XYZ file of C-alpha atoms in Angstrom:
312
model
C 9.427 10.784 10.778
C 8.501 11.575 14.370
C 5.162 9.756 14.645
C 3.000 7.200 12.856
C -0.606 6.011 13.186
C -2.838 3.610 11.260
C -6.608 3.185 11.194
C -8.909 0.595 9.650
C -12.647 0.451 8.930
C -14.969 -1.118 11.483
C -16.160 -3.935 9.238
C -14.088 -7.136 9.181
C -14.643 -9.370 6.141
C -13.576 -13.008 6.506
C -13.114 -15.628 3.824
C -16.320 -17.275 5.025
C -18.169 -13.989 4.488
C -16.952 -13.957 0.894
C -17.933 -17.589 0.364
C -21.477 -16.796 1.474
C -21.977 -13.729 -0.705
C -19.863 -14.369 -3.798
C -21.227 -16.437 -6.694
C -17.633 -17.137 -7.732
C -16.619 -18.669 -4.404
C -17.759 -22.155 -5.315
C -17.113 -21.925 -9.041
C -14.323 -20.938 -11.393
C -12.092 -18.138 -10.118
C -10.905 -16.442 -13.310
C -9.249 -13.256 -12.077
C -7.437 -14.430 -8.957
C -6.592 -17.811 -10.504
C -5.089 -16.169 -13.582
C -3.424 -13.295 -11.751
C -1.679 -15.362 -9.072
C -1.140 -18.634 -10.903
C 1.675 -21.151 -10.967
C 4.022 -21.407 -13.923
C 4.741 -24.546 -15.869
C 8.466 -24.412 -15.338
C 11.011 -26.512 -13.521
C 12.023 -25.638 -9.957
C 15.254 -24.103 -11.229
C 13.537 -22.040 -13.928
C 10.534 -20.621 -12.138
C 12.389 -18.121 -9.920
C 11.937 -16.654 -6.466
C 8.476 -15.186 -7.083
C 6.852 -18.456 -8.115
C 8.698 -20.372 -5.396
C 7.389 -18.002 -2.714
C 3.861 -18.151 -4.159
C 3.703 -21.951 -4.471
C 2.465 -22.685 -0.896
C -0.576 -20.461 -1.499
C -1.783 -21.849 -4.828
C -4.163 -24.351 -3.224
C -5.866 -21.544 -1.284
C -8.593 -19.820 -3.352
C -7.920 -16.634 -1.369
C -4.148 -16.839 -1.969
C -3.241 -16.308 1.684
C -5.683 -13.530 2.562
C -7.375 -14.332 5.887
C -9.338 -11.172 6.692
C -9.648 -7.719 5.221
C -11.296 -4.515 6.458
C -13.937 -2.826 4.285
C -15.599 0.572 4.543
C -19.202 0.483 5.702
C -21.842 2.467 3.785
C -21.449 6.067 4.935
C -17.890 5.489 6.163
C -15.251 7.368 4.145
C -11.541 7.112 3.516
C -11.301 10.726 4.667
C -12.754 9.854 8.077
C -10.009 7.257 8.501
C -7.349 9.745 7.358
C -8.573 12.331 9.870
C -8.602 9.801 12.727
C -5.074 8.642 11.863
C -3.918 12.258 11.525
C -5.224 13.214 14.955
C -3.394 10.294 16.538
C -0.158 11.000 14.644
C -0.225 14.676 15.661
C -0.874 13.750 19.303
C 2.064 11.332 19.257
C 4.417 13.801 17.554
C 5.018 16.023 20.565
C 3.506 19.036 18.797
C 0.047 20.415 18.184
C -2.093 20.856 15.089
C -1.055 24.501 14.725
C 2.552 23.406 14.152
C 1.630 21.545 10.936
C 2.601 23.699 7.952
C 1.795 21.331 5.078
C -0.516 18.360 4.570
C 0.238 15.882 1.784
C -2.629 13.501 1.038
C -2.156 10.186 -0.743
C -5.774 9.073 -1.187
C -6.137 6.028 -3.424
C -8.769 6.850 -4.479
C -10.251 9.971 -2.832
C -13.849 10.265 -1.690
C -14.805 12.501 -4.607
C -14.011 12.411 -8.308
C -11.328 14.773 -9.575
C -10.113 16.313 -6.304
C -7.988 14.683 -3.609
C -8.705 14.637 0.117
C -5.988 17.058 1.292
C -8.035 20.248 1.646
C -10.967 18.365 3.172
C -8.651 16.814 5.771
C -7.207 20.230 6.634
C -10.708 21.611 7.084
C -11.827 18.803 9.375
C -8.664 19.122 11.477
C -8.975 22.915 11.688
C -5.500 23.442 10.203
C -4.163 26.571 8.502
C -1.579 24.533 6.592
C -1.044 24.254 2.860
C -2.790 21.212 1.363
C -1.328 19.141 -1.469
C -2.499 15.950 -3.142
C 0.030 13.420 -4.418
C -0.608 10.233 -6.387
C 1.847 7.473 -7.171
C -0.424 4.435 -6.831
C 0.771 1.970 -4.179
C 4.105 3.802 -3.798
C 2.408 7.071 -2.895
C 3.172 7.046 0.832
C 6.881 6.462 0.291
C 7.015 9.163 -2.403
C 5.182 11.573 -0.078
C 7.696 10.806 2.683
C 10.634 11.443 0.347
C 8.995 14.698 -0.762
C 8.403 15.819 2.820
C 12.000 15.060 3.812
C 13.339 17.055 0.858
C 11.114 20.048 1.659
C 12.198 20.051 5.309
C 15.883 19.736 4.419
C 15.498 22.633 1.978
C 14.054 24.778 4.766
C 10.631 25.321 3.203
C 8.673 23.677 6.044
C 9.387 22.456 9.577
C 6.544 20.009 10.227
C 4.601 18.136 7.549
C 1.632 15.806 7.983
C 1.203 12.955 5.497
C -2.110 11.110 5.297
C -2.693 8.066 3.115
C -5.736 5.939 2.483
C -6.942 3.044 0.375
C -10.578 2.347 -0.515
C -10.241 -0.662 -2.802
C -13.501 -2.239 -1.650
C -15.427 0.538 -3.394
C -13.976 -0.524 -6.727
C -14.289 -4.306 -6.569
C -17.360 -6.404 -7.314
C -18.694 -9.620 -5.814
C -18.579 -11.350 -9.202
C -14.883 -10.509 -9.723
C -12.452 -12.366 -7.487
C -9.832 -9.618 -7.686
C -11.670 -8.139 -4.705
C -10.908 -11.173 -2.569
C -7.483 -9.866 -1.588
C -8.248 -6.116 -1.463
C -8.906 -4.105 1.705
C -9.275 -0.553 3.014
C -7.344 1.490 5.562
C -5.523 4.723 6.326
C -2.284 5.937 7.863
C -0.750 9.227 8.924
C 2.717 10.379 9.857
C 4.302 13.615 11.007
C 7.636 14.408 9.394
C 10.005 16.878 11.058
C 13.723 17.429 11.553
C 15.454 14.634 13.471
C 19.014 14.246 14.831
C 21.766 13.657 12.288
C 22.063 9.977 11.351
C 18.346 9.342 11.812
C 15.449 9.723 9.398
C 15.831 9.234 5.661
C 19.460 8.340 4.929
C 19.035 7.612 1.217
C 16.494 6.752 -1.436
C 16.381 5.273 -4.912
C 13.507 4.871 -7.328
C 12.671 4.220 -10.954
C 9.544 4.184 -13.053
C 7.668 0.985 -13.920
C 6.401 1.869 -17.383
C 6.808 -1.750 -18.485
C 4.012 -2.675 -16.070
C 1.545 0.006 -17.167
C -1.879 -1.499 -17.723
C -1.414 -4.521 -15.464
C -3.994 -3.022 -13.108
C -6.413 -0.317 -14.192
C -9.681 1.402 -13.317
C -12.598 1.212 -15.727
C -16.125 2.609 -15.699
C -19.066 0.247 -15.598
C -22.798 0.965 -15.698
C -24.500 -0.199 -12.483
C -28.231 0.470 -12.018
C -28.058 3.330 -14.487
C -25.034 4.993 -12.858
C -21.382 4.946 -13.882
C -19.093 3.221 -11.389
C -15.316 2.826 -11.286
C -14.110 -0.769 -10.980
C -10.588 -2.171 -10.705
C -9.460 -4.668 -13.312
C -6.357 -6.824 -13.756
C -4.907 -7.535 -17.181
C -4.651 -11.227 -18.051
C -0.875 -10.842 -18.352
C -0.414 -9.023 -15.021
C 0.826 -11.971 -12.958
C 3.246 -13.154 -15.630
C 4.642 -9.659 -16.234
C 5.145 -9.049 -12.528
C 6.911 -12.386 -12.132
C 9.219 -11.649 -15.056
C 10.066 -8.006 -14.377
C 9.928 -7.116 -10.699
C 13.167 -8.871 -9.687
C 15.071 -6.271 -11.681
C 13.045 -3.351 -10.365
C 13.330 -4.249 -6.694
C 16.881 -5.521 -6.613
C 18.205 -2.550 -8.576
C 16.690 0.176 -6.409
C 17.449 -1.696 -3.172
C 21.130 -1.982 -4.051
C 21.255 1.664 -5.095
C 19.634 2.881 -1.874
C 21.958 0.761 0.275
C 25.009 2.014 -1.597
C 23.960 5.641 -1.158
C 23.464 5.083 2.577
C 26.814 3.338 2.878
C 25.385 0.228 4.530
C 25.058 -3.414 3.584
C 22.110 -5.771 3.893
C 23.711 -7.432 6.928
C 23.480 -4.145 8.847
C 19.685 -3.984 8.532
C 17.857 -5.085 11.678
C 14.426 -4.904 10.037
C 13.417 -4.783 6.377
C 9.980 -3.240 5.737
C 8.305 -3.023 2.362
C 4.945 -3.131 0.624
C 3.339 -6.562 0.891
C 0.636 -6.672 -1.814
C 0.471 -10.483 -1.584
C 0.756 -13.026 1.225
C 4.115 -14.260 -0.040
C 5.731 -10.924 -0.856
C 7.841 -10.716 2.309
C 9.254 -14.202 1.657
C 9.911 -13.287 -1.966
C 11.794 -10.068 -1.149
C 13.690 -11.758 1.682
C 14.960 -14.334 -0.813
C 15.697 -11.626 -3.378
C 17.766 -9.544 -0.944
C 19.171 -12.611 0.844
C 17.674 -11.514 4.173
C 16.374 -13.910 6.814
C 12.542 -13.844 6.861
C 12.739 -13.172 10.616
C 14.105 -9.715 9.749
C 11.000 -8.857 7.714
C 7.423 -8.111 8.723
C 4.000 -8.358 7.124
C 0.435 -7.496 8.077
C -1.037 -8.952 4.896
C -3.011 -11.858 6.437
C -4.822 -9.408 8.727
C -5.566 -6.588 6.232
C -5.021 -7.880 2.689
C -3.751 -5.518 -0.006
C -4.347 -1.924 1.107
C -2.222 -0.211 -1.545
C -0.319 2.840 -0.253
C -1.236 1.980 3.358
C 0.766 -1.266 3.248
C 4.160 0.285 3.951
C 3.119 2.377 6.992
C 0.973 -0.513 8.269
C 3.954 -2.862 8.214
C 6.227 -0.241 9.758
C 3.665 0.449 12.485
C 3.335 -3.301 13.154
């Protein structure tokens, strides 16, 4: 990676804004209260996840302070294009040097087709345009893909754009939207000196968590609209299963790179909740001072979380 840029919508939504407009703000909070809830277990039994979450249980917004939402007429693609222009300018090259664009648009501005070709058109590029989807891990998967393609000699400079438009798919009467935000990021990937760049990677599927979050269609004023939903078991399943997912792939990646946790100056990861950086720090036995999070300022922005934290 030779450059990185992030962009957010103009509109800032505070907790007070949500209290004023949401009928659920002063009443029961079924989704967020069930999703991120405490567990009736002893201190020893409840684990790192619940321990990290505990300080936020009294907060109806579970640690979210502000989030950025798209205005009517504002698009995720416009944010991707703005981030792309900045990333290209910072990369030391020009737009003509970009040979491939990989778009991770979650979800794109139109049904059925991703944003990649549209972004290329708005930037005036002659590059190939691919769309890639891997939910909140999409940006990291796109980066791994770009690195592999460059190492194989297929391309020299690749532009990755990522965006999240969660606010389009949440409703005022469902508190799941209280911790969701919008944003975009872009990075230029090119060859770097030996010993820099991507040293190793490890990944595995999360089939056991399929269905925890999903998109459904709902009729609104006679039109069909996608909305995001959380399964009632989502919080419990995440608490029970993600230790194994995260610890396993982290250890594998470190082993492949030939480094230990103590050698890491900064640990950057997705932060889909306010307590996630504390949770992973405890899981990997890393001091919290060696981690970073932008969650209080932007909420959960899906695939934009990782580049946002790295940029921060």
